[in-house]
Coordinates of C-alpha atoms and ligand atoms in Angstrom, one line a residue:
M143 CA -0.3 -0.4 0.3
K144 CA 1.2 3.3 -0.7
V145 CA 1.6 6.1 2.0
D146 CA -0.7 8.6 2.3
V147 CA 1.0 12.2 3.7
L148 CA -1.5 14.7 6.0
L149 CA 0.5 18.0 5.9
G150 CA -0.1 21.6 6.8
L151 CA 0.0 24.7 3.7
Q152 CA 0.4 27.7 5.8
W153 CA 2.5 28.6 8.7
G154 CA 1.8 26.1 10.7
D155 CA -0.9 25.1 13.6
E156 CA -4.1 23.9 10.8
G157 CA -5.5 21.4 12.5
K158 CA -3.2 18.7 12.0
G159 CA -3.6 16.8 15.2
K160 CA -7.3 17.2 14.8
V161 CA -7.5 15.3 11.4
V162 CA -4.9 12.9 11.8
D163 CA -7.1 12.2 15.2
V164 CA -10.0 11.9 13.3
L165 CA -8.7 9.8 10.1
T166 CA -6.3 7.8 12.3
P167 CA -9.7 4.6 12.4
R168 CA -9.0 4.3 8.2
Y169 CA -5.3 3.5 9.1
D170 CA -2.9 1.7 10.6
V171 CA -0.2 3.4 11.7
I172 CA 1.1 7.0 12.2
A173 CA 3.8 8.5 11.3
R174 CA 5.3 12.1 12.1
F175 CA 8.3 12.9 9.9
Q176 CA 9.9 15.8 11.0
G177 CA 9.7 19.2 13.4
G178 CA 9.8 18.4 17.4
P179 CA 8.5 19.8 20.3
N180 CA 8.0 23.2 17.7
A181 CA 4.8 21.4 17.2
G182 CA 1.4 21.7 19.0
H183 CA -1.2 19.6 17.8
T184 CA -4.3 20.1 19.5
L185 CA -6.9 17.3 19.8
E186 CA -10.5 17.7 21.6
F187 CA -13.1 15.3 21.9
E188 CA -14.8 13.7 24.5
G189 CA -14.7 16.9 26.7
I190 CA -10.8 16.5 26.1
K191 CA -8.2 19.1 25.5
H192 CA -4.9 17.5 24.8
V193 CA -2.1 18.9 23.1
L194 CA 0.8 16.5 21.7
H195 CA 4.4 18.0 20.5
T196 CA 6.2 14.8 19.4
I197 CA 3.8 12.2 20.0
P198 CA 2.2 11.4 16.7
S199 CA -1.9 12.2 16.4
G200 CA -3.0 8.4 15.8
I201 CA -2.2 7.4 19.9
F202 CA -5.6 8.2 21.4
H203 CA -7.1 5.4 19.5
P204 CA -5.9 2.2 20.7
G205 CA -4.3 -1.0 19.0
K206 CA -2.9 1.9 16.5
I207 CA 0.9 2.1 15.7
N208 CA 2.3 5.1 16.0
V209 CA 5.9 5.5 14.8
I210 CA 8.3 8.9 15.5
G211 CA 10.5 9.1 12.2
N212 CA 14.3 9.4 11.7
G213 CA 13.5 13.0 10.3
V214 CA 12.3 14.2 13.8
V215 CA 14.3 16.0 16.5
I216 CA 13.7 14.2 19.5
D217 CA 14.2 16.4 23.9
P218 CA 13.8 13.5 26.0
V219 CA 12.7 16.0 28.7
V220 CA 9.7 17.2 26.7
F221 CA 9.0 14.0 25.0
K222 CA 8.7 11.9 29.1
K223 CA 7.2 14.3 30.4
E224 CA 4.6 14.6 27.3
I225 CA 4.7 10.2 27.8
E226 CA 3.9 10.6 31.2
A227 CA 0.7 13.3 30.6
L228 CA -0.6 10.5 28.1
V229 CA -0.3 7.5 30.4
A230 CA -1.8 9.5 33.3
R231 CA -5.3 9.9 30.9
G232 CA -4.6 6.0 30.7
V233 CA -3.2 5.8 27.0
D234 CA -1.3 2.3 26.2
V235 CA 1.8 4.8 25.0
K236 CA 4.6 2.1 26.1
A237 CA 2.7 -0.6 23.3
N238 CA 1.9 1.6 20.5
L239 CA 5.0 4.1 20.1
F240 CA 8.0 3.7 18.1
I241 CA 11.0 5.6 18.0
S242 CA 13.7 6.1 15.1
R243 CA 16.9 5.1 16.3
K244 CA 17.8 7.6 13.8
A245 CA 16.2 10.2 15.3
H246 CA 18.2 12.8 16.7
L247 CA 18.4 14.2 20.5
I248 CA 18.1 18.0 21.3
L249 CA 20.1 18.7 24.0
P250 CA 19.6 20.9 26.9
T251 CA 22.9 23.0 25.4
H252 CA 20.7 23.2 22.0
R253 CA 17.6 24.8 24.2
L254 CA 20.6 27.6 25.1
L255 CA 22.0 27.9 21.8
D256 CA 18.7 28.0 20.6
A257 CA 18.1 31.0 23.0
A258 CA 21.3 32.8 22.8
S259 CA 20.6 33.2 18.8
E260 CA 17.9 34.2 19.2
A261 CA 18.8 37.4 21.7
S262 CA 21.7 38.2 19.6
K263 CA 19.4 39.0 16.8
G264 CA 17.3 41.5 18.4
K265 CA 14.7 43.1 16.6
E266 CA 15.5 40.9 13.7
K267 CA 14.6 37.8 15.5
I268 CA 12.6 34.1 13.8
G269 CA 10.7 34.0 17.1
S270 CA 11.7 30.6 17.1
T271 CA 9.8 28.3 19.7
L272 CA 13.1 27.9 21.4
K273 CA 12.6 24.6 21.9
G274 CA 16.1 23.5 20.2
I275 CA 15.0 22.9 17.3
G276 CA 17.7 25.0 14.9
P277 CA 20.4 24.2 16.5
S278 CA 20.0 20.5 16.8
Y279 CA 19.0 20.3 12.8
M280 CA 22.5 22.1 12.2
D281 CA 24.4 19.5 14.1
K282 CA 22.4 16.5 12.8
T283 CA 23.5 18.5 9.5
G284 CA 27.2 19.4 10.4
R285 CA 27.7 15.6 11.5
N286 CA 28.0 16.8 15.1
G287 CA 25.0 15.3 16.2
L288 CA 23.5 12.6 19.6
R289 CA 20.4 10.2 17.9
V290 CA 18.5 8.2 19.9
G291 CA 20.4 4.6 18.8
D292 CA 23.2 6.9 21.1
A293 CA 21.8 6.0 24.1
E294 CA 22.0 2.5 23.5
H295 CA 25.8 3.1 23.6
P296 CA 27.9 2.8 26.5
D297 CA 30.3 5.5 25.0
F298 CA 26.5 7.7 25.7
I299 CA 28.7 10.1 28.2
S300 CA 31.6 10.5 26.8
R301 CA 30.4 11.6 23.2
Y302 CA 27.7 14.0 25.2
N303 CA 30.5 15.7 26.7
V304 CA 32.3 15.9 23.4
L305 CA 29.3 17.5 21.8
V306 CA 28.5 19.7 25.1
Q307 CA 31.8 21.3 25.2
K308 CA 31.4 22.6 21.6
H309 CA 28.0 24.2 22.3
K310 CA 29.9 26.0 25.8
D311 CA 32.3 27.4 23.4
L312 CA 29.2 28.8 20.8
L313 CA 27.9 30.0 24.5
A314 CA 31.1 32.0 25.1
H315 CA 31.0 33.5 21.7
Y316 CA 27.3 35.2 22.3
K317 CA 28.0 35.7 25.7
F318 CA 25.5 33.9 27.1
E319 CA 25.0 33.4 30.5
Y320 CA 23.3 30.2 31.2
N321 CA 23.1 27.0 33.8
L322 CA 23.5 23.6 32.5
A323 CA 24.3 22.0 35.7
D324 CA 20.6 22.7 36.2
L325 CA 19.4 21.2 33.0
E326 CA 21.6 18.6 33.2
P327 CA 20.1 15.7 35.9
A328 CA 16.3 15.5 33.9
F329 CA 18.4 15.4 30.4
M330 CA 20.1 12.5 31.7
E331 CA 16.9 10.7 33.4
S332 CA 15.1 11.2 30.8
V333 CA 17.4 9.2 28.0
E334 CA 17.5 6.5 30.7
F335 CA 13.0 6.3 30.2
L336 CA 14.2 7.2 26.5
R337 CA 15.9 2.9 26.6
T338 CA 13.4 1.7 28.5
L339 CA 10.6 2.2 25.3
T340 CA 10.9 0.4 22.0
L341 CA 13.5 1.9 19.6
I342 CA 14.0 0.7 16.4
D343 CA 15.1 0.9 12.6
S344 CA 12.3 2.3 11.2
E345 CA 13.1 3.0 7.6
Y346 CA 12.9 -1.5 8.0
I347 CA 9.7 -1.7 9.7
L348 CA 7.9 1.0 7.5
N349 CA 9.1 -1.0 3.9
K350 CA 7.9 -3.5 5.5
Y351 CA 4.7 -3.0 6.9
I352 CA 4.0 -1.1 3.3
N353 CA 5.1 -4.7 1.8
E354 CA 2.5 -6.4 4.5
G355 CA -0.2 -4.2 2.6
K356 CA -0.5 -2.1 5.9
S357 CA -2.3 1.4 5.3
I358 CA 0.3 4.1 6.7
L359 CA -0.5 8.4 7.6
A360 CA 1.8 10.5 7.9
E361 CA 1.6 13.3 9.8
G362 CA 3.3 16.7 9.1
A363 CA 4.7 19.6 11.7
Q364 CA 5.3 22.9 10.9
G365 CA 3.6 24.2 7.5
S366 CA 4.9 24.8 4.0
L367 CA 5.5 28.0 4.3
L368 CA 7.6 27.5 7.4
D369 CA 10.0 25.2 5.0
V370 CA 13.3 25.4 5.3
D371 CA 14.1 25.8 1.9
F372 CA 10.9 27.1 0.4
G373 CA 9.3 29.6 3.0
A374 CA 10.8 33.0 3.8
Y375 CA 13.8 32.1 4.1
P376 CA 15.1 33.0 7.3
F377 CA 11.7 33.3 9.0
V378 CA 11.8 29.1 8.6
T379 CA 12.1 26.6 10.7
S380 CA 14.9 24.1 10.1
S381 CA 13.5 21.3 8.5
H382 CA 11.6 20.1 5.3
T383 CA 7.8 20.3 6.3
I384 CA 6.5 19.0 2.5
T385 CA 5.7 16.0 0.9
A386 CA 9.4 14.8 0.3
G387 CA 10.6 15.3 3.8
T388 CA 8.2 12.3 4.6
C389 CA 10.4 10.4 2.8
I390 CA 13.7 11.7 4.0
G391 CA 11.7 11.7 7.8
L392 CA 10.7 8.2 7.1
G393 CA 12.8 6.5 4.9
I394 CA 10.2 6.0 2.2
A395 CA 11.0 6.3 -2.0
P396 CA 8.7 8.6 -3.4
T397 CA 7.4 5.6 -5.5
K398 CA 4.9 5.1 -2.5
I399 CA 3.7 8.3 -1.6
G400 CA -0.1 8.0 -2.0
E401 CA -2.4 10.6 -1.0
V402 CA -1.3 14.1 -0.2
Y403 CA -4.2 15.7 2.3
G404 CA -3.4 19.6 2.0
I405 CA -4.8 21.3 5.4
F406 CA -5.4 24.9 5.5
K407 CA -7.4 27.7 7.7
A408 CA -10.3 29.3 6.2
Y409 CA -8.2 32.6 7.1
C410 CA -4.5 32.9 7.3
T411 CA -2.4 32.9 11.0
R412 CA 1.3 33.0 12.0
V413 CA 3.1 32.9 15.0
G414 CA 6.6 34.1 15.2
S415 CA 9.1 36.8 13.1
G416 CA 8.5 37.4 8.7
P417 CA 6.3 38.0 6.1
F418 CA 2.4 37.8 6.0
P419 CA 1.4 39.5 3.4
T420 CA -2.6 39.1 4.0
E421 CA -2.1 40.4 8.0
L422 CA -5.0 42.4 9.7
E423 CA -3.2 44.6 12.3
D424 CA -6.7 46.3 12.7
E425 CA -9.7 44.9 14.6
T426 CA -10.6 42.5 11.9
G427 CA -6.8 40.5 12.8
E428 CA -8.4 40.7 16.6
L429 CA -11.6 39.3 15.5
L430 CA -10.1 36.5 14.0
R431 CA -7.4 36.4 17.2
K432 CA -10.7 36.1 19.0
R433 CA -12.7 34.3 17.9
G434 CA -10.3 31.5 16.6
N435 CA -8.8 30.9 20.0
E436 CA -5.7 32.0 17.9
F437 CA -2.6 31.4 20.9
G438 CA 0.3 29.0 20.1
S439 CA -0.1 25.7 21.7
T440 CA 3.2 25.2 21.8
T441 CA 4.6 28.6 23.2
G442 CA 0.9 30.6 23.9
R443 CA 2.1 34.0 21.7
A444 CA -1.3 35.5 19.7
R445 CA -0.8 34.5 16.4
R446 CA -1.2 37.1 13.9
C447 CA -4.0 37.0 11.7
G448 CA -5.2 37.3 8.2
W449 CA -7.1 36.6 5.2
L450 CA -7.0 33.8 2.9
D451 CA -4.0 33.9 0.8
I452 CA -4.6 32.1 -2.7
P453 CA -1.2 32.5 -4.5
A454 CA 0.7 31.3 -1.2
L455 CA -1.9 28.5 -0.7
K456 CA -1.4 27.8 -4.6
Y457 CA 2.8 27.9 -4.3
A458 CA 2.0 24.9 -1.3
I459 CA 0.1 22.9 -2.8
M460 CA 2.7 22.5 -6.0
L461 CA 5.3 21.8 -3.5
N462 CA 3.3 18.8 -2.0
G463 CA 1.7 17.7 -5.1
V464 CA -1.7 18.1 -2.7
T465 CA -4.4 15.6 -4.3
Q466 CA -7.2 17.0 -1.7
L467 CA -7.8 19.4 0.4
I468 CA -8.6 20.1 4.1
M469 CA -10.4 22.8 5.2
M470 CA -10.2 24.4 8.8
K471 CA -12.0 26.6 11.3
S472 CA -14.8 27.5 8.6
D473 CA -16.8 28.4 11.8
V474 CA -15.0 31.0 12.8
L475 CA -15.5 33.5 9.7
S476 CA -19.5 33.3 10.5
G477 CA -20.1 36.2 11.7
F478 CA -18.4 38.1 8.9
E479 CA -20.3 40.3 6.6
K480 CA -17.7 40.1 3.4
I481 CA -14.7 38.0 3.4
K482 CA -11.5 38.7 1.2
V483 CA -9.6 36.4 -0.5
C484 CA -6.6 37.5 -1.7
T485 CA -5.5 36.6 -5.3
H486 CA -2.7 38.4 -6.4
Y487 CA -0.1 40.6 -4.7
L488 CA 1.2 44.3 -5.9
Y489 CA 5.1 43.5 -6.3
K490 CA 7.0 46.3 -7.5
G491 CA 4.5 47.8 -8.9
K492 CA 3.1 44.7 -11.3
Q493 CA 0.7 42.6 -10.0
I494 CA 1.5 38.8 -10.1
D495 CA 0.1 35.8 -9.0
Y496 CA 3.0 33.6 -7.6
M497 CA 6.1 33.7 -4.8
P498 CA 9.0 35.4 -5.9
Y499 CA 12.2 35.1 -4.8
D500 CA 12.5 38.2 -1.8
V501 CA 9.6 38.5 0.1
V502 CA 11.8 40.1 2.8
H503 CA 13.0 42.7 1.5
E504 CA 10.5 43.8 -0.8
K505 CA 6.6 44.2 0.5
L506 CA 3.6 41.6 -0.9
E507 CA 0.7 44.1 -1.4
P508 CA -2.4 41.9 -1.5
V509 CA -4.3 42.2 -3.8
Y510 CA -8.1 41.3 -3.1
E511 CA -11.5 39.4 -4.1
I512 CA -14.4 40.4 -2.0
L513 CA -16.9 37.3 -1.5
E514 CA -20.1 37.8 0.7
G515 CA -19.9 35.9 4.6
W516 CA -22.1 33.9 6.7
N517 CA -24.2 34.4 9.9
Q518 CA -25.1 30.8 10.5
N519 CA -23.5 29.1 13.8
L520 CA -21.6 26.1 12.6
E521 CA -20.6 24.2 15.6
Q522 CA -23.8 21.8 15.5
V523 CA -24.2 21.3 11.5
S524 CA -23.6 18.1 11.1
D525 CA -24.2 17.3 7.4
H526 CA -22.0 19.3 4.3
D527 CA -25.5 19.9 2.8
E528 CA -26.9 22.3 5.8
L529 CA -24.0 24.9 5.4
P530 CA -25.1 28.0 4.5
T531 CA -24.6 29.3 0.6
S532 CA -22.5 31.7 1.2
L533 CA -20.0 29.0 2.3
H534 CA -21.1 26.1 0.0
N535 CA -19.6 29.7 -2.7
Y536 CA -16.9 30.3 -0.3
I537 CA -15.6 26.3 -0.8
A538 CA -16.6 26.3 -4.3
Y539 CA -14.7 29.4 -4.8
I540 CA -11.6 27.9 -3.0
E541 CA -11.9 24.7 -5.6
K542 CA -12.6 26.3 -8.3
A543 CA -8.9 28.6 -8.1
T544 CA -6.8 25.4 -7.0
G545 CA -8.5 22.9 -9.1
L546 CA -8.9 20.9 -5.9
P547 CA -11.5 18.9 -4.5
I548 CA -11.8 20.4 -0.6
T549 CA -13.0 16.4 0.9
I550 CA -12.6 17.7 4.7
I551 CA -14.3 20.8 6.3
S552 CA -14.0 21.4 10.0
V553 CA -16.6 23.4 11.6
G554 CA -15.3 23.4 15.8
P555 CA -12.1 21.7 17.4
D556 CA -14.2 18.6 18.3
R557 CA -13.4 15.7 16.5
K558 CA -17.1 15.3 15.8
Q559 CA -17.0 18.9 14.7
T560 CA -16.3 16.8 10.5
L561 CA -17.6 16.8 8.0
L562 CA -16.4 14.3 4.8
R563 CA -17.8 15.4 2.2
Q564 CA -18.6 11.4 1.3
A565 CA -19.4 11.7 -2.9
V566 CA -15.9 13.7 -3.2
L567 CA -14.0 11.9 -0.3
R568 CA -11.6 9.5 -2.7
Ligands
LIG1741 P1 -1.9 21.5 14.4 O1 -0.6 22.8 14.7 O2 -1.9 22.1 12.5 O3 -2.2 20.6 14.9 O4 -2.5 23.2 15.3 P2 -3.0 23.9 16.1 O5 -3.4 22.6 17.1 O6 -2.0 24.2 16.9 O7 -3.7 25.1 16.0 C1 -5.9 25.0 15.9 C2 -6.2 25.0 17.0 O8 -7.5 25.2 15.9 C3 -6.4 24.0 18.0 O9 -7.2 24.7 19.6 C4 -7.6 23.7 17.8 O10 -8.3 22.9 19.1 C5 -8.6 24.3 16.6 N1 -9.2 23.6 16.0 C6 -9.3 22.9 15.0 N2 -10.1 23.1 13.6 C7 -11.0 23.8 14.4 C8 -11.9 24.0 14.2 O11 -12.8 24.1 12.8 N3 -12.7 24.9 14.4 C9 -12.4 25.6 15.3 N4 -12.7 27.1 16.1 N5 -11.2 25.4 16.2 C10 -10.5 24.5 15.7
LIG1742 P1 2.6 23.2 14.5 O1 3.5 21.4 13.8 C1 3.3 27.3 13.7 C2 7.0 28.9 14.1 C3 7.8 29.5 15.3 C4 8.9 30.5 14.7 C5 9.3 29.2 13.3 C6 10.4 28.6 13.6 O2 2.0 23.5 16.1 O3 2.0 24.4 13.1 P2 11.4 26.8 15.2 O4 11.0 26.8 17.1 O5 11.0 25.8 14.3 O6 13.2 27.6 15.1 O7 10.8 28.7 14.8 O8 8.4 28.5 12.8 N1 6.6 27.4 14.2 C7 5.7 27.1 14.1 N2 4.1 28.3 14.1 N3 3.2 26.0 14.1 C8 4.1 25.1 14.5 O9 4.0 24.0 14.9 C9 5.9 25.7 14.4 N4 6.6 25.5 14.6 C10 7.4 26.9 14.7 O10 7.2 30.3 15.5 O11 8.0 31.3 13.3
LIG1743 MG1 0.4 24.1 16.2

């Protein structure tokens, strides 16, 4: 069987966790392929709200296998806490969670380096989640990193010390004050805990599953516009957030990719610094933030809000080979008399509909089309046919602009507030 992929088409927080949880009954295996504890994936069901950071969003379904792939970076301290919170909720994490030996470890000094680097940038900072993501991926590509499999090696402590010494030298360069002794005991204890979990050679296991006919859903983190190559560099994360990242982050050949679910909010949000052409720094933006409860799941920071950006969406669709779209948070747009959609940008005096090279120093001015809004409260809507006409028109507008079907529409945070358009869902 082929591996289906679900990933964000915007700047993250599209609602990936919710939909992976909804789709999990259709799959045998859920696998994360990149990112780390910078992610915050929210699941809501039966009155429970739970935020996952490193663990795939299929974990609440008994009997489903959840794999953390080689492309993920793991902070053992965050990971241990995450598992403990799930165990307290009665989830059998140990039985259903497998971790790639090739996944890299985030050390306490990676977090310190992230903080030192951001502090040194002042107003130019990336707005990183400060989880140590950039420095740990730097060590991975710089061939200095420590991996989950190293934790099984008797030499682990001496390898750890070699790397930490490098980090101390770098921290001295930043003149950054820190107290590592306070952080190390929890790290070592968490590495000890990690050793007790099921560590696997995930590329072999996942390909075995494929050959056995097991169905796999790959769960993206962050969003396509934060991809290290294709986002507005340097205002990006440090991993490949697009479909190609699935192949690298799980050890799966491109020919094995099946459906690509591209998930987007009915509007846009971004947390952290960087270009955001349709951002609304006015009361409309404030209203979107309030109605959409747009505050970061990982850091609690207020998310910047704006209208839907079609050129950006089409860019992400192109990069990912999206086969079907999922639209989230339609309910948040209820009550807006008019809804704007960005169809083009004004760039250096010209109207364009693509993402140019330099969007950091040159401004992209959005050109809008204005559509009719709707007033109906969507929270209780259980069938696609019950949606208001203006929302049907909004859906049809996006489908026409992108050339893709929107097969799932989300009308609230709960698992149940999800409309599957069976007629088009393949
Ligand atoms: P992820 O990182 O892509 O998994 O998304 P987050 O969990 O960071 O952010 C999405 C937020 O929107 C969470 O608080 C979800 O509970 C919430 N959410 C998801 N879908 C909907 C929806 O259709 N309507 C509303 N109002 N909230 C939603
Ligand atoms: P999920 O998976 C939204 C943003 C940060 C910052 C930039 C770099 O929940 O969608 P990093 O810590 O990766 O070095 O930060 O990327 N960012 C996210 N924004 N959702 C996320 O994940 C994010 N992960 C990172 O805010 O702008
Ligand atoms: Mg999130």
